Each structure stands twice: as C-alpha cells, then as structure tokens.
Coordinates of C-alpha atoms in Angstrom, one line a residue:
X1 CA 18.4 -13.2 19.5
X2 CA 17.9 -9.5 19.2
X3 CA 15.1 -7.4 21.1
X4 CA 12.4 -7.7 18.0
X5 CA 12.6 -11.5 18.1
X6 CA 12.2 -12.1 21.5
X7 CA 9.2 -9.5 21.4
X8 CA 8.0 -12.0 18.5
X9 CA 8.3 -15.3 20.3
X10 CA 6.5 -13.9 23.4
X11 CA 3.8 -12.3 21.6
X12 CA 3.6 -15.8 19.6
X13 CA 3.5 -17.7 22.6
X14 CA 1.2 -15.8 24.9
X15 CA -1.5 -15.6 22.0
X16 CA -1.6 -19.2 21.7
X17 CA -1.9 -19.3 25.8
X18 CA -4.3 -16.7 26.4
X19 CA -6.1 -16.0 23.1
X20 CA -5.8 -18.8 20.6
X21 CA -6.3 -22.2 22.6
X22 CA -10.3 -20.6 24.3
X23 CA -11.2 -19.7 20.9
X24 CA -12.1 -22.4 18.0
X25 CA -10.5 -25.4 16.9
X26 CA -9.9 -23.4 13.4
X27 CA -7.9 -20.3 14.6
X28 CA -6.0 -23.1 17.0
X29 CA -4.8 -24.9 13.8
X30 CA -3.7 -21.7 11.8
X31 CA -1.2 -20.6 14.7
X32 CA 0.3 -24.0 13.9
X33 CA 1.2 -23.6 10.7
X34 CA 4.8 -23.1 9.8
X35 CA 4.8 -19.7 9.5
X36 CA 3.5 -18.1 12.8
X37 CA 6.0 -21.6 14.1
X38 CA 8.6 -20.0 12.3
X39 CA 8.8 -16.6 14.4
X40 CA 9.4 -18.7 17.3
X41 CA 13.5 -19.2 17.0
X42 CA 14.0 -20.6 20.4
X43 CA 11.9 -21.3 24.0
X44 CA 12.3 -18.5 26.3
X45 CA 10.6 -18.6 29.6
X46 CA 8.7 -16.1 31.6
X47 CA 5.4 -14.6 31.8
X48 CA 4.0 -11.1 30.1
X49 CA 0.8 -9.5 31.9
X50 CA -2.4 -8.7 29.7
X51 CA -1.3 -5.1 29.8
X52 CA 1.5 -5.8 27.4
X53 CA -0.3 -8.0 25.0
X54 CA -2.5 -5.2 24.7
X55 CA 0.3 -2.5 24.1
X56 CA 2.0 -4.9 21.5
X57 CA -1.8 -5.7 19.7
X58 CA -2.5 -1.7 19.7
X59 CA 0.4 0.0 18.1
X60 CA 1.5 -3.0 16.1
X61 CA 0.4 -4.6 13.0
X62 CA 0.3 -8.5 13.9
X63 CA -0.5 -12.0 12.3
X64 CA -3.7 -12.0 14.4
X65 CA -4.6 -8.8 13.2
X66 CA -4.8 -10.3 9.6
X67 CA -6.3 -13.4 10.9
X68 CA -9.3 -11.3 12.2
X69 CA -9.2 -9.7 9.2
X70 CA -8.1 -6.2 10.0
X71 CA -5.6 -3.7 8.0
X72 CA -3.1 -0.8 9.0
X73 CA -4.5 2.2 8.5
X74 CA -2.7 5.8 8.7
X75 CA -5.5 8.0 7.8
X76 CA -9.2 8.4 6.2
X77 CA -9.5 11.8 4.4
X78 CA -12.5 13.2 3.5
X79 CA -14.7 15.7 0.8
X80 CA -12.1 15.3 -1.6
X81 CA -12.5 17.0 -4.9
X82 CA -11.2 15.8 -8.1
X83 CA -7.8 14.9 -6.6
X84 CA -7.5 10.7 -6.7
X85 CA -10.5 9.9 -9.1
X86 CA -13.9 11.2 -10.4
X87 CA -16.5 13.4 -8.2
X88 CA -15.9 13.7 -3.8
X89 CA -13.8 10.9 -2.5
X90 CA -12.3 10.1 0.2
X91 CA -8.8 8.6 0.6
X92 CA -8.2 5.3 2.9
X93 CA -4.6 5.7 3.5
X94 CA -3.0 2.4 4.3
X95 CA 0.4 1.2 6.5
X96 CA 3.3 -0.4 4.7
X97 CA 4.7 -0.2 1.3
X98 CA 7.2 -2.5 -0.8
X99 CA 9.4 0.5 -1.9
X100 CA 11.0 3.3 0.4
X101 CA 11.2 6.4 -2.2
X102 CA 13.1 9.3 -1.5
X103 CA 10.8 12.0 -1.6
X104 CA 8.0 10.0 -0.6
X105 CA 4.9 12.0 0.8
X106 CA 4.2 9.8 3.5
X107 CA 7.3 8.6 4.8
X108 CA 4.7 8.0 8.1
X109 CA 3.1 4.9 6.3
X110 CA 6.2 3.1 6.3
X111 CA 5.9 2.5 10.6
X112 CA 4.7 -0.3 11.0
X113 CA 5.3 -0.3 14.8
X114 CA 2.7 3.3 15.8
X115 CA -0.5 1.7 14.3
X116 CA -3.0 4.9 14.0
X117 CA -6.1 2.4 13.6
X118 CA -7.1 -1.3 12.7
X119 CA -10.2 -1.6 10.6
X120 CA -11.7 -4.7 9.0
X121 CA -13.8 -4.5 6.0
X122 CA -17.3 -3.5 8.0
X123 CA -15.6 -0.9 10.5
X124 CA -14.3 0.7 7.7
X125 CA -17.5 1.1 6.2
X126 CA -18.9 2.3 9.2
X127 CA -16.2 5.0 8.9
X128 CA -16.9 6.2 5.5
X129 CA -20.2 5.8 4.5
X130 CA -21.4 9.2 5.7
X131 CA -20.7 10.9 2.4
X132 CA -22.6 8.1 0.7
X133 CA -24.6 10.9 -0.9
X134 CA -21.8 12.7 -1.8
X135 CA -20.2 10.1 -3.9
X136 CA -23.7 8.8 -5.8
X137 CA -24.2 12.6 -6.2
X138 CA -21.1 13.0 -7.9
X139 CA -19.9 9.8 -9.2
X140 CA -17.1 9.6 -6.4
X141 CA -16.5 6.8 -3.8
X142 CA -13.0 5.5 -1.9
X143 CA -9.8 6.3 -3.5
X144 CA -7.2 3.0 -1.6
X145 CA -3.6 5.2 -0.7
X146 CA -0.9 4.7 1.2
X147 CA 1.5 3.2 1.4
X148 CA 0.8 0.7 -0.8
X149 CA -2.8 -0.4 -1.0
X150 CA -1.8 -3.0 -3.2
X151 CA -0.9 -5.2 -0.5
X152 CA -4.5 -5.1 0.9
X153 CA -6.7 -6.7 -2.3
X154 CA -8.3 -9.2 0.0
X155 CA -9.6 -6.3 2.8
X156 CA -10.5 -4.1 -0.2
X157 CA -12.2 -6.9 -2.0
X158 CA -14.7 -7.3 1.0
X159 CA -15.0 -4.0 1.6
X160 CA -16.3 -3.9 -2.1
X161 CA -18.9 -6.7 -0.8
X162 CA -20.4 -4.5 1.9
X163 CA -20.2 -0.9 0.6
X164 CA -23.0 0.6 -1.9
X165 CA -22.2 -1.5 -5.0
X166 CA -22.4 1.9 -6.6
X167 CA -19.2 3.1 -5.0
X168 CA -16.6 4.0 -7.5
X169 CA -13.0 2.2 -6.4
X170 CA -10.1 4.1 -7.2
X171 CA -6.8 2.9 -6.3
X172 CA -3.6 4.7 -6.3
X173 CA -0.6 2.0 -6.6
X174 CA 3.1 1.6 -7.8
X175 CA 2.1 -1.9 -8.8
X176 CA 4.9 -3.3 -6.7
X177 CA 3.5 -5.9 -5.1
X178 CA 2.7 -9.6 -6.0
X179 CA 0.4 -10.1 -9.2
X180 CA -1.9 -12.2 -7.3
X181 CA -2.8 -8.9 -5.6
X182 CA -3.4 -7.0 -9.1
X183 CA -5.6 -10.3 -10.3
X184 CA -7.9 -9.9 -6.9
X185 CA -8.4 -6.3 -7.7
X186 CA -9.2 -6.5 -11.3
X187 CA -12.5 -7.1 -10.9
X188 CA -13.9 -4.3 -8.3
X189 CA -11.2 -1.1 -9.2
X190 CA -13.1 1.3 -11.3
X191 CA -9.9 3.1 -11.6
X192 CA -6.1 2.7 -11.5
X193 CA -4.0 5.8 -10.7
X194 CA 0.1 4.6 -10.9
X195 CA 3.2 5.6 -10.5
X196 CA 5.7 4.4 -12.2
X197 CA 8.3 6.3 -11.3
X198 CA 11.1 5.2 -13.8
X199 CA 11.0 2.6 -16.7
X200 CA 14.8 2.5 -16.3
X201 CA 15.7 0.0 -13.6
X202 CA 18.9 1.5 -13.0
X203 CA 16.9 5.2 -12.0
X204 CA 14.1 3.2 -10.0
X205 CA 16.1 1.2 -8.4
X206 CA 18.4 4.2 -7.0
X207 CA 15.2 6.1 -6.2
X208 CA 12.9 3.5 -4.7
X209 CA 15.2 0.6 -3.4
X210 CA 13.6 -1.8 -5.2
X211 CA 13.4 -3.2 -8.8
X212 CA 10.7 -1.8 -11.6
X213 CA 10.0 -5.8 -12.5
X214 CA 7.1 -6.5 -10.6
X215 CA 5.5 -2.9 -11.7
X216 CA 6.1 -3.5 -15.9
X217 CA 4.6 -7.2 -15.3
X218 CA 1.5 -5.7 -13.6
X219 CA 1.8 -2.7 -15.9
X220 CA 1.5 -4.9 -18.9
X221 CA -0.8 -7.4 -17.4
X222 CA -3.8 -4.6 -16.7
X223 CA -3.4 -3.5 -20.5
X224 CA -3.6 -7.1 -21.6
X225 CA -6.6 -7.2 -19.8
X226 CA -8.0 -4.1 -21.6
X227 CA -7.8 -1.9 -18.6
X228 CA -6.1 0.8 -20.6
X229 CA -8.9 3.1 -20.7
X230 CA -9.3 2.6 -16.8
X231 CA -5.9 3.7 -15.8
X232 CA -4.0 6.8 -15.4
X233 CA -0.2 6.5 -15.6
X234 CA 2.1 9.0 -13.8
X235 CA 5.4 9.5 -15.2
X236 CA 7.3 12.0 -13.3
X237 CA 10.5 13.9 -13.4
X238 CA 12.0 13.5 -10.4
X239 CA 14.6 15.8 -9.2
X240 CA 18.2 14.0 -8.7
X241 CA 17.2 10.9 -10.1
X242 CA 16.0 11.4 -13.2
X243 CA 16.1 14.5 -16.4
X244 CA 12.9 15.8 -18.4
X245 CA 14.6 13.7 -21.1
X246 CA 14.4 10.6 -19.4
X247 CA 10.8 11.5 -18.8
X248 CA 10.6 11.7 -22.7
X249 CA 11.7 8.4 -22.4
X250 CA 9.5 7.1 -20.4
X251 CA 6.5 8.6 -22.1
X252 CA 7.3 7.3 -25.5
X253 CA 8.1 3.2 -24.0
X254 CA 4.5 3.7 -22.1
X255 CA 2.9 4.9 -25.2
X256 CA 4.6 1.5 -27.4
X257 CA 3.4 -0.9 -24.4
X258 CA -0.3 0.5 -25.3
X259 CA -1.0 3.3 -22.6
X260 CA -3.6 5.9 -22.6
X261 CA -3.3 8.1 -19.9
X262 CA 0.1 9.7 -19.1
X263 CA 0.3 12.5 -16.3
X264 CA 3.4 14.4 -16.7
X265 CA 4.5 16.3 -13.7
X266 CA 7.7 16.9 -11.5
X267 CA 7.7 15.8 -7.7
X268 CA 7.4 18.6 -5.2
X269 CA 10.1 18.8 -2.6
X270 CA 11.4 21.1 0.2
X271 CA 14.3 22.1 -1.5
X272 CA 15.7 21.8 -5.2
X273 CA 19.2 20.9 -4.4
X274 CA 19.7 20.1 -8.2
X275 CA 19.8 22.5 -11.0
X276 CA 19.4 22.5 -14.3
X277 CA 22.8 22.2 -15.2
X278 CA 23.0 19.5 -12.4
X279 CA 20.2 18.1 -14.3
X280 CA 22.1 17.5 -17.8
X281 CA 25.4 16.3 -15.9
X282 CA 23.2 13.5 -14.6
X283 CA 22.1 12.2 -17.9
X284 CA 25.3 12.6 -19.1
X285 CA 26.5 9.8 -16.4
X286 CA 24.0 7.6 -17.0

C-alpha cells in the first residue's frame, strides 16, 4: 500500500468517525456505498487529530467535498472584455481536466492536491455577482474555464438556478468528458467555445494523451441538437504536433460535419523549437 492509499483509507475512515456517523441517516448511507468502500484496500489502525482532517479537507479535492456539493476552483477573473463570449465576463476557472496538453495554459489546473478554493453553487454566486450590472449592461455573464469545466455540469447547472436568469453561460470545453455532462449543459449554455485540437486521432492523441472519441461524439451530438449557431470551434495549428495543412484538414471535415464557427489560430508558446521546414518534415511522417 503506497503513501496516497493509506492517506485515502484514513481520511475514509475518520470521516465516517468524526463527521459522517453525527450527521443524518442519508449522508451515513452514501459513505456506504461501494465506491467511497472501495478506497478502503485494507484496515490500518491508528488515530489522526482534527488538525489533519482539516489539512487533507483544505488543500484537497475530496468525495465529501462533492457530497456537499462544492467544486475545485483555480481562479475567478474578472471585467473581461470580449475574450470568452459576448459583453464583460468573468472567467470561473475550474481544477482538473481529462487531457494533459503540452502547451497547455494552465498546467496549474491539473493539481488536484493545492486546492486554491471550494465553492458550491451559492458561494460562487456570492463571488461573482458584483458585476451583475456589467453583464445585463452588456450582454456578458460567467464564461466556465479550466481545466475542464465539463466535468462540473451538475455545480454549473445550479448555479444557473440561483444566478440572474439573464446571465449569459459561456463555456469553454474540449468536450472530453462523459456525454452525460454535455446532455446536462444543453439546456443552460448560451454559448459553446471548443477546442478541438486535432480531428486526427493519431496528432491528438500525441498532443493531449488522450483519444479525440469522446470530443467528435459530443461534437456531433451539439450539432444534431441544432447548437451550431451557438458554438465557436477552435481549430489550431499547433507547433510540433500538427502543420497549417493539417489545419486545412481539419477545417474542411468540421465544415462536412455541419459547423459554423471555425477560429483559426496557432498556439502561443515560449519558444518555437520547430521551423518551418521542421513543419513540412512532420507531415511528411505522418
């Protein structure tokens, strides 16, 4: 048993002790399911002081944080102008993604063990609706980052519940994550911003770490539902991984599949290590 599980089983086992068994019969019975059992690999004796819980339940993202209801979030950005959706907006960045990109922008998103904050639907309301003139005023509201926001659909569908129903949702999303997320957040996203990186499996997978299946599923599932319109498609040339002509590519299968809005553009990074020349090579190989 390696350091992380044992930090599991004793975080599992003192929340049932000291914070599950006082509270009602209903939160009692979810720690028993299968699941939260499942961390538990074997008994281990001993006894952790409340001043650990407490560091573990700060800094971490846990299952009783999503039982109360509460996300990871990295940062809330404010007065933003025309950057991630229509009029001033400000950008909920959330923790954790499903793909780990090379040149990702916020590599910080991806540590799930330095928590910068734990809101639930109503806190984060709390946090943003100062600029609630600002976005009526100009037709902005929350733009959902990350990370991957995706993987949040049932805090941002609350959120929708308490926040002026006036509000314009914007999310910005790979739409690598679970459909059952995309189906949730049909309903209350004005606006879908995505990145799909490559629609070559080979190229993504290299890039992201992870296959492009679950993105053209959700892809072509949001222009079934006549969402086409409502989205913006980003297909970028990314340096190293892919060639202006595979952008070409891209461009021309999003067109057939019935999409709108493309963004062309070419990642910034710190240093072009690839040339031109390096460029063509590339394609050649692939």
């Amino acid at each position: 048993m390696n350091s992380e599980d044992i930090e599991k089983q004793l975080f599992v086992e003192n929340l049932e002790k000291n914070i599950v068994q006082p509270q009602q019969k209903s939160i009692e019975n979810d720690f028993q399911d299968k699941h939260i059992k499942g961390q538990a690999l074997m008994p281990l004796k001993g006894i952790i002081n409340k001043d650990y819980i407490e560091r573990i339940n700060k800094s971490t993202y846990t299952w009783y944080d999503k039982l109360k209801g509460l996300a990871p979030i990295y940062a809330i950005d404010r007065h933003r102008l025309s950057t991630d959706g229509k009029g001033v907006t400000t950008l909920v960045v959330f923790h954790k993604c499903s793909l780990k990109c090379k040149y990702c922008i916020n590599p910080q998103t991806w540590d799930m063990n330095h928590i910068t904050m734990k809101l639930n639907p109503q806190e984060l309301y709390e946090e943003v609706r100062i600029d609630n003139l600002y976005f009526l005023a100009t037709g902005g509201g929350i733009t959902f980052g990350g990370g991957e926001p995706g993987l949040y659909s049932d805090l941002i569908v609350k959120f929708k519940k308490v926040c002026n129903p006036k509000w314009k949702l914007t999310i910005e999303t790979s739409l690598c994550v679970k459909q059952s997320h995309i189906k949730k957040l049909l309903p209350i996203i004005d606006y879908w911003i995505i990145d799909i990186k490559d629609m070559d499996n080979k190229r993504y997978k290299r890039y992201t770490g992870n296959n492009n299946s679950l993105m053209k599923r959700n892809l072509e599932y949001l222009l079934n539902q006549g969402k086409a319109e409502q989205m913006l498609i980003r297909a970028p040339y990314i340096v190293g991984y892919n060639t202006e002509v595979h952008v070409d590519e891209n461009i021309k299968l999003l067109k057939e599949l019935g999409v709108v809005n493309i963004e062309r553009f070419t990642y910034e990074i710190l240093s072009r290590r690839f040339s031109k020349l390096e460029d063509v090579l590339l394609g050649a190989m692939e």
